[in-house]
XYZ file of C-alpha atoms in Angstrom:
598
model
C -9.200 -48.965 40.436
C -8.038 -45.444 39.666
C -5.064 -46.717 37.632
C -7.574 -48.172 35.138
C -9.421 -44.869 34.688
C -8.758 -42.380 31.858
C -10.452 -39.003 31.232
C -9.899 -37.558 27.755
C -11.448 -35.261 25.156
C -11.168 -34.785 21.387
C -10.123 -31.396 20.017
C -10.030 -30.380 16.363
C -11.016 -27.734 13.837
C -14.625 -27.853 12.614
C -15.279 -30.648 10.071
C -12.038 -32.579 10.682
C -13.931 -35.781 11.593
C -14.027 -35.448 15.386
C -17.617 -36.683 15.883
C -17.119 -39.545 13.379
C -14.021 -40.651 15.311
C -16.112 -40.610 18.512
C -18.608 -42.918 16.719
C -15.811 -45.403 15.912
C -14.593 -45.397 19.531
C -18.163 -46.167 20.699
C -18.421 -49.048 18.198
C -14.966 -50.459 18.938
C -15.676 -50.535 22.711
C -19.184 -51.978 22.052
C -20.751 -49.062 23.961
C -23.389 -48.922 21.243
C -24.698 -51.818 19.141
C -24.104 -51.577 15.384
C -27.881 -51.680 14.691
C -28.396 -48.557 16.859
C -25.602 -46.652 15.143
C -26.337 -43.373 13.394
C -23.881 -40.807 12.045
C -22.443 -38.519 14.754
C -24.365 -40.368 17.473
C -23.186 -37.978 20.224
C -24.513 -34.979 18.264
C -28.047 -35.626 19.495
C -29.473 -32.166 18.735
C -31.438 -31.788 15.453
C -29.375 -28.704 14.640
C -26.108 -30.631 15.090
C -27.256 -33.401 12.757
C -28.511 -30.924 10.117
C -25.460 -28.684 10.073
C -22.905 -31.430 10.643
C -21.280 -29.497 13.510
C -20.930 -30.099 17.250
C -22.575 -27.357 19.308
C -22.664 -28.919 22.794
C -19.985 -30.932 24.587
C -21.101 -34.527 25.209
C -19.805 -36.923 27.862
C -19.914 -40.733 27.698
C -18.214 -43.635 29.482
C -16.552 -46.462 27.522
C -15.255 -49.848 28.742
C -12.148 -51.027 26.877
C -10.132 -54.226 27.191
C -6.547 -53.512 26.099
C -4.177 -55.823 24.214
C -2.661 -56.966 27.533
C -6.190 -58.051 28.660
C -6.630 -55.245 31.217
C -10.056 -53.591 31.404
C -10.083 -49.780 31.436
C -12.847 -47.240 32.038
C -12.585 -44.311 29.603
C -14.538 -41.078 30.072
C -14.802 -39.289 26.706
C -15.940 -35.660 26.430
C -16.632 -34.723 22.802
C -16.102 -30.994 22.091
C -17.223 -28.456 19.445
C -14.735 -27.156 16.854
C -16.112 -23.736 15.883
C -14.492 -20.587 17.316
C -17.877 -19.467 18.765
C -18.000 -22.510 21.053
C -14.464 -22.273 22.485
C -15.991 -21.896 25.985
C -17.432 -25.413 25.659
C -13.923 -26.647 24.758
C -12.283 -24.940 27.767
C -14.800 -26.595 30.118
C -14.080 -30.058 28.664
C -10.334 -29.558 29.053
C -10.711 -28.681 32.757
C -12.313 -32.092 33.386
C -9.634 -34.208 31.560
C -6.024 -35.382 31.762
C -5.478 -35.929 28.037
C -6.672 -34.924 24.582
C -6.750 -36.423 21.096
C -5.640 -33.710 18.640
C -7.356 -34.621 15.350
C -6.035 -33.078 12.115
C -7.558 -33.624 8.643
C -4.979 -35.213 6.291
C -6.214 -33.145 3.320
C -6.818 -29.791 5.103
C -3.850 -29.828 7.496
C -3.493 -27.656 10.583
C -6.072 -24.861 10.744
C -6.667 -21.880 13.004
C -8.994 -23.552 15.505
C -6.646 -26.580 15.710
C -3.871 -24.298 16.935
C -6.187 -22.371 19.274
C -7.617 -25.523 20.916
C -4.133 -27.056 21.170
C -2.863 -24.033 23.121
C -5.897 -24.283 25.435
C -5.035 -27.951 26.057
C -1.339 -27.210 26.674
C -2.287 -24.420 29.127
C -4.375 -27.002 31.014
C -1.290 -29.357 31.133
C -3.019 -32.096 29.149
C -1.206 -34.995 27.474
C -1.646 -34.582 23.698
C -2.065 -37.563 21.342
C -1.788 -36.344 17.704
C -4.054 -38.151 15.210
C -4.056 -37.586 11.432
C -7.583 -38.412 10.215
C -8.927 -39.166 6.691
C -5.617 -40.755 5.543
C -7.546 -42.854 2.980
C -8.576 -39.795 0.915
C -6.933 -39.309 -2.481
C -6.180 -35.687 -1.576
C -4.468 -36.675 1.714
C -1.047 -35.118 2.293
C 0.044 -37.293 5.212
C 3.775 -36.449 5.145
C 3.144 -32.694 4.899
C 0.648 -32.749 7.797
C 3.058 -34.922 9.841
C 5.815 -32.335 9.392
C 3.438 -29.525 10.505
C 2.397 -31.443 13.659
C 6.019 -32.284 14.574
C 6.944 -28.592 14.206
C 3.925 -27.480 16.243
C 4.140 -30.060 19.060
C 7.813 -31.002 19.016
C 6.782 -34.693 19.081
C 8.358 -37.689 17.262
C 7.141 -39.233 14.003
C 6.110 -42.462 15.756
C 3.917 -40.525 18.248
C 1.483 -39.590 15.461
C -1.368 -42.054 14.805
C -2.680 -42.409 11.235
C -6.436 -43.025 11.101
C -9.603 -42.827 9.053
C -12.740 -42.618 11.183
C -15.011 -43.357 8.206
C -13.053 -46.433 7.077
C -12.348 -47.526 10.706
C -8.559 -47.387 10.242
C -6.397 -46.879 13.327
C -9.235 -46.936 15.921
C -7.603 -49.680 18.036
C -4.245 -47.820 17.912
C -5.972 -44.712 19.265
C -7.563 -46.667 22.148
C -4.187 -48.246 23.015
C -2.534 -44.814 22.973
C -5.238 -43.466 25.325
C -4.606 -46.151 27.966
C -0.806 -46.119 27.577
C -0.024 -42.412 27.175
C -2.703 -40.501 29.123
C -2.002 -40.587 32.868
C -4.686 -41.808 35.283
C -6.376 -39.066 37.357
C -4.837 -38.129 40.714
C -6.895 -39.671 43.510
C -7.644 -37.744 46.707
C -10.191 -40.080 48.280
C -9.682 -38.886 51.863
C -9.888 -35.144 51.153
C -13.164 -33.185 51.580
C -15.473 -33.405 48.539
C -14.673 -31.082 45.593
C -16.329 -31.639 42.211
C -16.256 -29.364 39.167
C -19.517 -28.604 37.314
C -18.577 -28.626 33.600
C -22.095 -28.612 32.158
C -25.766 -28.830 33.139
C -29.174 -29.435 31.631
C -32.740 -28.728 32.746
C -35.350 -31.459 33.218
C -38.942 -30.275 33.737
C -39.612 -33.102 36.220
C -36.279 -33.534 38.020
C -34.890 -29.994 37.939
C -31.273 -29.170 37.082
C -29.019 -32.123 36.262
C -25.328 -31.200 36.601
C -22.470 -32.909 34.741
C -19.402 -33.033 36.961
C -15.883 -34.321 37.498
C -15.023 -35.387 41.062
C -11.483 -34.270 41.990
C -11.444 -34.877 45.774
C -13.490 -37.128 48.062
C -16.614 -39.054 47.056
C -20.100 -37.961 46.020
C -22.911 -40.312 47.098
C -26.670 -40.372 46.510
C -28.291 -38.557 49.435
C -25.169 -36.468 50.212
C -25.927 -32.975 51.499
C -23.955 -30.699 49.194
C -23.449 -26.998 48.523
C -22.351 -24.987 45.474
C -19.285 -22.915 46.437
C -20.009 -19.678 44.514
C -23.810 -19.430 44.810
C -23.902 -21.064 48.302
C -27.051 -22.998 47.380
C -27.463 -26.167 49.461
C -29.336 -29.251 48.220
C -29.319 -33.054 48.334
C -27.771 -35.268 45.680
C -31.024 -36.985 44.648
C -29.322 -39.318 42.167
C -25.694 -39.879 41.147
C -24.414 -41.862 38.184
C -22.312 -42.102 35.030
C -22.956 -41.593 31.311
C -23.523 -44.445 28.904
C -25.835 -43.816 25.937
C -28.286 -42.823 28.676
C -27.689 -41.848 32.315
C -26.910 -44.883 34.519
C -27.431 -44.777 38.324
C -24.343 -45.894 40.289
C -25.060 -44.509 43.773
C -21.649 -42.858 44.084
C -18.858 -41.140 42.131
C -15.327 -41.497 43.502
C -12.358 -39.162 43.104
C -11.191 -38.997 39.476
C -14.527 -39.992 37.918
C -16.913 -38.140 35.571
C -20.705 -38.368 35.906
C -23.956 -36.573 36.680
C -26.006 -35.532 39.718
C -29.745 -34.799 39.894
C -30.137 -31.756 42.159
C -33.901 -31.196 42.246
C -33.268 -27.423 41.912
C -36.096 -26.033 39.779
C -34.848 -22.426 39.433
C -32.485 -22.602 36.491
C -30.821 -19.244 37.228
C -29.421 -20.535 40.554
C -26.584 -22.589 39.043
C -23.231 -21.479 37.626
C -21.414 -23.773 35.226
C -17.805 -23.834 36.471
C -18.853 -23.817 40.136
C -17.402 -26.267 42.687
C -19.581 -28.745 44.604
C -18.554 -29.194 48.270
C -19.898 -31.197 51.220
C -22.084 -29.237 53.668
C -20.882 -31.171 56.733
C -17.164 -31.114 55.808
C -16.716 -28.189 53.395
C -13.495 -27.774 51.390
C -11.802 -24.416 52.149
C -11.405 -23.295 48.521
C -12.948 -23.831 45.084
C -11.299 -25.589 42.142
C -9.586 -23.203 39.706
C -9.146 -23.263 35.945
C -12.331 -21.531 34.821
C -12.401 -18.091 33.253
C -15.401 -15.801 33.360
C -17.013 -15.734 29.938
C -17.053 -12.433 28.059
C -19.705 -12.060 25.333
C -18.528 -10.554 22.043
C -21.772 -9.865 20.157
C -24.983 -8.305 21.509
C -28.463 -8.400 20.025
C -32.005 -7.673 21.197
C -34.445 -10.610 21.242
C -38.145 -9.691 21.409
C -41.288 -11.853 21.344
C -43.295 -11.415 18.107
C -46.364 -11.156 20.363
C -45.811 -8.909 23.413
C -47.997 -11.233 25.555
C -45.289 -13.926 25.249
C -42.666 -11.933 27.178
C -42.777 -14.157 30.303
C -42.650 -17.333 28.178
C -39.545 -15.981 26.424
C -37.923 -15.179 29.788
C -38.572 -18.744 30.999
C -37.182 -20.203 27.744
C -33.982 -18.126 28.022
C -33.463 -19.137 31.678
C -33.793 -22.843 30.761
C -31.558 -22.444 27.708
C -28.855 -20.797 29.851
C -28.763 -23.923 32.037
C -27.623 -25.831 28.955
C -25.556 -22.988 27.433
C -23.451 -21.255 30.096
C -21.988 -18.709 27.650
C -25.383 -17.068 26.965
C -26.106 -13.888 28.964
C -29.289 -11.786 28.899
C -31.041 -8.913 30.663
C -34.450 -7.240 30.117
C -34.711 -4.151 27.894
C -37.461 -2.255 26.098
C -37.768 -0.669 22.663
C -40.321 1.886 21.466
C -40.636 -0.084 18.201
C -40.708 -3.649 19.576
C -41.917 -3.374 23.192
C -40.375 -5.486 25.988
C -37.617 -7.989 25.274
C -34.083 -8.999 26.262
C -30.570 -7.809 25.457
C -28.551 -10.982 24.878
C -24.782 -11.458 24.753
C -23.253 -14.141 22.506
C -19.746 -15.428 21.762
C -20.187 -14.821 18.033
C -22.645 -14.713 15.145
C -22.981 -18.516 14.812
C -23.681 -18.747 18.561
C -26.402 -16.108 18.113
C -27.909 -17.960 15.142
C -27.912 -21.303 17.011
C -29.534 -19.701 20.089
C -32.345 -18.251 17.940
C -32.904 -21.644 16.279
C -33.000 -23.417 19.652
C -35.520 -20.915 21.054
C -37.736 -21.620 18.050
C -37.395 -25.429 17.964
C -36.995 -26.427 21.608
C -39.162 -23.769 23.275
C -41.568 -22.849 20.434
C -40.774 -19.119 20.686
C -41.504 -16.801 17.740
C -38.985 -13.989 18.087
C -37.759 -10.815 16.395
C -34.040 -10.020 16.634
C -32.353 -6.641 16.238
C -29.121 -5.838 14.428
C -26.179 -7.484 16.251
C -23.500 -5.124 17.573
C -20.562 -5.035 19.999
C -19.952 -3.237 23.311
C -18.374 0.242 23.093
C -16.697 2.434 25.709
C -18.150 5.958 25.363
C -16.123 8.681 27.108
C -18.298 11.739 27.792
C -17.194 15.379 27.954
C -17.736 15.408 31.757
C -15.129 12.630 32.161
C -17.627 9.790 32.754
C -17.194 6.511 30.836
C -20.274 4.422 29.934
C -20.471 0.980 28.318
C -22.907 0.924 25.386
C -24.071 -2.369 23.852
C -27.275 -0.915 22.389
C -27.247 2.087 19.991
C -30.339 3.532 21.737
C -28.201 4.017 24.913
C -25.722 6.262 23.055
C -25.478 9.733 24.671
C -26.235 12.817 22.499
C -23.475 13.692 20.002
C -22.579 16.925 21.856
C -21.906 15.047 25.125
C -19.382 12.610 23.614
C -15.649 13.295 23.855
C -14.480 10.057 22.159
C -15.545 6.427 21.668
C -13.423 3.278 22.034
C -14.310 0.005 20.292
C -13.149 -3.567 21.022
C -10.250 -4.929 18.942
C -9.417 -8.586 18.393
C -6.293 -10.414 17.245
C -7.269 -12.667 14.335
C -5.266 -15.658 13.145
C -6.044 -16.574 9.524
C -4.464 -19.721 8.097
C -4.769 -19.895 4.293
C -3.074 -21.505 1.257
C -0.546 -19.064 -0.223
C -2.589 -18.892 -3.494
C -5.323 -16.905 -1.695
C -3.039 -14.730 0.439
C -3.615 -11.617 -1.731
C -7.418 -12.011 -1.574
C -7.357 -12.370 2.219
C -5.070 -9.332 2.576
C -7.455 -7.216 0.468
C -10.491 -8.331 2.502
C -8.646 -7.540 5.752
C -7.706 -4.105 4.424
C -11.360 -3.374 3.484
C -12.375 -4.221 7.062
C -9.928 -1.796 8.721
C -7.555 -4.658 9.577
C -4.037 -3.872 10.876
C -1.445 -6.350 9.569
C 0.817 -7.781 12.313
C 2.839 -10.742 10.998
C 3.216 -13.589 8.519
C 4.443 -17.087 9.346
C 4.819 -19.835 6.708
C 3.667 -23.134 8.251
C 4.596 -25.020 5.062
C 5.700 -23.759 1.605
C 2.020 -23.715 0.562
C 0.300 -22.641 3.806
C 0.644 -19.310 5.587
C -0.420 -18.085 9.033
C -1.477 -14.393 8.931
C -1.992 -12.324 12.091
C -4.198 -9.205 11.948
C -5.788 -6.853 14.442
C -9.408 -5.963 13.626
C -12.196 -3.921 15.169
C -14.604 -6.647 16.349
C -17.556 -4.848 14.721
C -15.965 -5.399 11.271
C -15.878 -9.192 11.510
C -19.145 -10.117 13.268
C -21.377 -9.783 10.188
C -20.160 -11.679 7.146
C -16.356 -11.658 7.410
C -16.135 -15.446 7.892
C -18.420 -16.138 4.894
C -16.498 -13.695 2.676
C -13.160 -15.195 3.719
C -14.383 -18.731 2.930
C -15.734 -17.531 -0.427
C -12.515 -15.834 -1.635
C -10.368 -18.788 -0.504
C -12.673 -21.496 -1.959
C -13.313 -22.753 1.585
C -9.658 -23.323 2.536
C -8.943 -20.336 4.828
C -9.725 -20.692 8.541
C -10.181 -18.080 11.252
C -9.646 -17.891 14.988
C -9.705 -14.763 17.134
C -9.313 -13.461 20.685
C -10.141 -10.139 22.323
C -7.151 -7.834 22.986
C -8.228 -4.315 24.054
C -10.339 -1.191 23.415
C -9.038 1.481 21.009
C -10.247 4.957 20.132
C -12.102 5.187 16.786
C -14.119 7.758 14.870
C -17.550 6.191 15.390
C -21.032 7.669 14.893
C -24.585 6.569 15.662
C -26.599 6.058 12.481
C -30.362 6.502 12.973
C -33.099 5.325 10.608
C -36.197 7.547 10.426
C -39.559 6.509 8.978
C -41.695 9.593 8.266
C -39.421 11.571 10.628
C -39.901 9.053 13.478
C -36.666 7.281 14.591
C -36.869 3.455 14.755
C -34.534 2.580 17.654
C -34.365 -1.105 16.701
C -32.740 -0.187 13.352
C -30.100 2.178 14.798
C -26.461 1.127 14.515
C -22.990 2.376 15.440
C -20.654 2.602 12.430
C -17.285 4.091 11.493
C -17.659 7.620 10.058
C -15.867 6.699 6.794
C -18.468 3.983 6.099
C -21.544 5.778 7.441
C -22.708 7.376 4.138
C -22.457 4.149 2.133
C -24.014 2.133 4.984
C -26.942 4.589 5.344
C -27.602 4.637 1.590
C -27.593 0.831 1.303
C -29.809 0.372 4.370
C -32.397 2.901 3.091
C -32.381 1.158 -0.291
C -32.858 -2.262 1.343
C -35.721 -1.024 3.533
C -37.445 0.463 0.478
C -37.605 -3.069 -0.987
C -38.886 -4.627 2.249
C -41.469 -2.131 3.566
C -44.870 -2.790 1.959
C -46.588 0.150 0.269
C -49.288 1.865 2.321
C -52.116 4.245 1.380
C -49.719 7.097 2.205
C -46.142 7.922 1.224
C -43.319 6.611 3.498
C -40.078 8.564 3.706
C -37.051 6.491 4.792
C -34.067 8.538 5.974
C -30.624 7.767 7.449
C -29.305 10.426 9.830
C -26.227 11.171 11.936
C -27.419 13.479 14.710
C -29.491 16.159 12.943
C -27.844 15.601 9.554
C -29.749 13.537 6.953
C -27.253 11.547 4.855
C -29.553 9.312 2.740
C -33.201 9.169 1.689
C -35.571 6.815 -0.124
C -39.350 7.073 -0.637
C -41.945 4.309 -0.722
C -44.669 5.660 -2.991
C -48.286 5.580 -1.791
C -50.838 3.162 -3.168
C -53.337 5.249 -5.066
C -57.051 4.703 -5.501
C -58.379 5.987 -8.841
C -60.974 8.485 -7.527
C -61.781 9.903 -10.990
C -62.714 6.514 -12.446
C -66.428 7.306 -11.913
C -66.216 10.586 -13.931
C -67.233 9.925 -17.516
C -66.266 13.125 -19.334
C -67.671 16.282 -17.739
C -65.889 19.377 -16.532
C -62.193 19.147 -15.572
C -62.883 21.130 -12.372
C -64.966 18.177 -11.089
C -61.957 15.820 -11.477
C -59.588 18.366 -9.943
C -61.894 18.716 -6.933
C -61.846 14.942 -6.346
C -58.024 14.804 -6.653
C -57.587 17.703 -4.198
C -59.916 15.975 -1.742
C -57.859 12.766 -2.055
C -54.626 14.733 -1.514
C -55.978 16.224 1.737
C -57.036 12.767 2.940
C -53.549 11.310 2.245
C -51.907 14.146 4.194
C -54.173 13.472 7.181
C -53.578 9.698 6.925
C -49.804 10.245 6.889
C -50.055 12.203 10.141
C -51.935 9.446 11.986
C -50.775 6.397 10.007
C -48.201 4.028 11.561
C -45.741 2.140 9.347
C -45.874 -1.635 9.829
C -42.326 -3.054 9.595
C -41.928 -6.712 8.557
C -39.478 -8.842 10.597
C -37.119 -9.051 7.575
C -36.498 -5.309 7.940
C -34.678 -5.857 11.254
C -32.330 -8.342 9.602
C -31.911 -6.222 6.445
C -28.633 -4.894 7.745
C -27.166 -8.416 7.701
C -27.991 -8.792 4.022
C -26.134 -5.609 3.067
C -22.974 -6.334 1.145
C -20.222 -4.344 2.821
């Protein structure tokens, strides 16, 4: 019965208790036995458990008997809360009719709460506001209520008070889901159309797609085709999600489930594609998906060049499970063959590196992260540069444009001055101020993306004692006075350490990077000169002194000319060694730039 079906997701800022609330819903509906319960049970990745954050969306089906003794089937899609994983959130929203908006009673509305709410409203979802952690001593329930009413325009009685940890309000939330969220529209007689909202790779069964059926019915054995890629295959197995995958044989219009495709080439599937029937194909694909645009680029290279193909295979499989990751092959004179990868942000990049290490046993070296620039040459041509080594010679460049973002920072008024100063240091352009409450302010800035991808979030959290929150979106490209900063070791440029920086910060940046490399590069038998250069101009220099063998130790007294002869001979040898010697760079050197305090 379609009228007894509900598809919903949970949206919230990071650390507002979203995954814990999902745990309570699983317990309340007896989807999982109490003895099998662990904290954040849907966060099944080691990294998610360790960091206490949701990285991947997770789908699960619950059976709930309401107060009027009606049994409902609820499809829950748990979503991440960090700004870097907003693409995961948008995919969940496209597969649902309603959303629980969870707000922490002590923290109040934060940047990502507002961002995810607007995504849900754009998708025409029914919003159920929930104030979580009401049992905390620091809870400001009335203040948070007022903020939600102002934001949503809802009534006081529409807001549910809950505490996921203390299991307060869980039954009220379930009742609100079945009473307020509309059932999905059923188009059983229309040709099959199902939306792929996620996928995973199984070494034995191939790609397993997670989907929401909008029109028609998907059965085991159906001959289907993916609309965009035009790949045809059979539906080897179809089913729904409990704590594990459960075979059902078919998925009807309005339902959420999975399909085993048997496709072994991971690169052949697009998350966001529409599944149609080969015999009776639907004329058009389902809408609602935007093409993902990476914000941060970094080179990923195997520590051992023989592992290049293994790394390629690992990235292809990882992309099946992480649709927002993009990569293409590239080569570096310092690091050999590797891949240029695009990420949604720095946390996304960090998580991807961790997953490559843990899940695919890849030992990798990463280069300095940077953004994509528009370089306008003197001959009128415009080139996109996401790697400093691709930068045209200085004389061929007319001007460079860099990406700008609009940042929303929500902070207590006590830390407003600190946040303003940090924004000013990072070339931020102030746009507006909006007081959400007498003690909480919403600040809008425009920043060059390159200024916030390193440590802006950490610095902002530090100066606001953890209370400020950040959300951002890309706006446009703007002309800036940018230069390519090269690092030379004994007059040889190291392309993997090159970076593109603003001219006003280039001298300080070059000096700090040379100083950091001096600490990290081990001493050799010859002197190492570290230089920072813009074009032909050297702007900073450090020297790693040579290790010296005491060649005159064997001379007991005797003529001074004998000692001088030995020292001269040593000097000649060092000069020759410097000409043929190659400097071995430790992996930490490539991440040294991240440790520099701006």
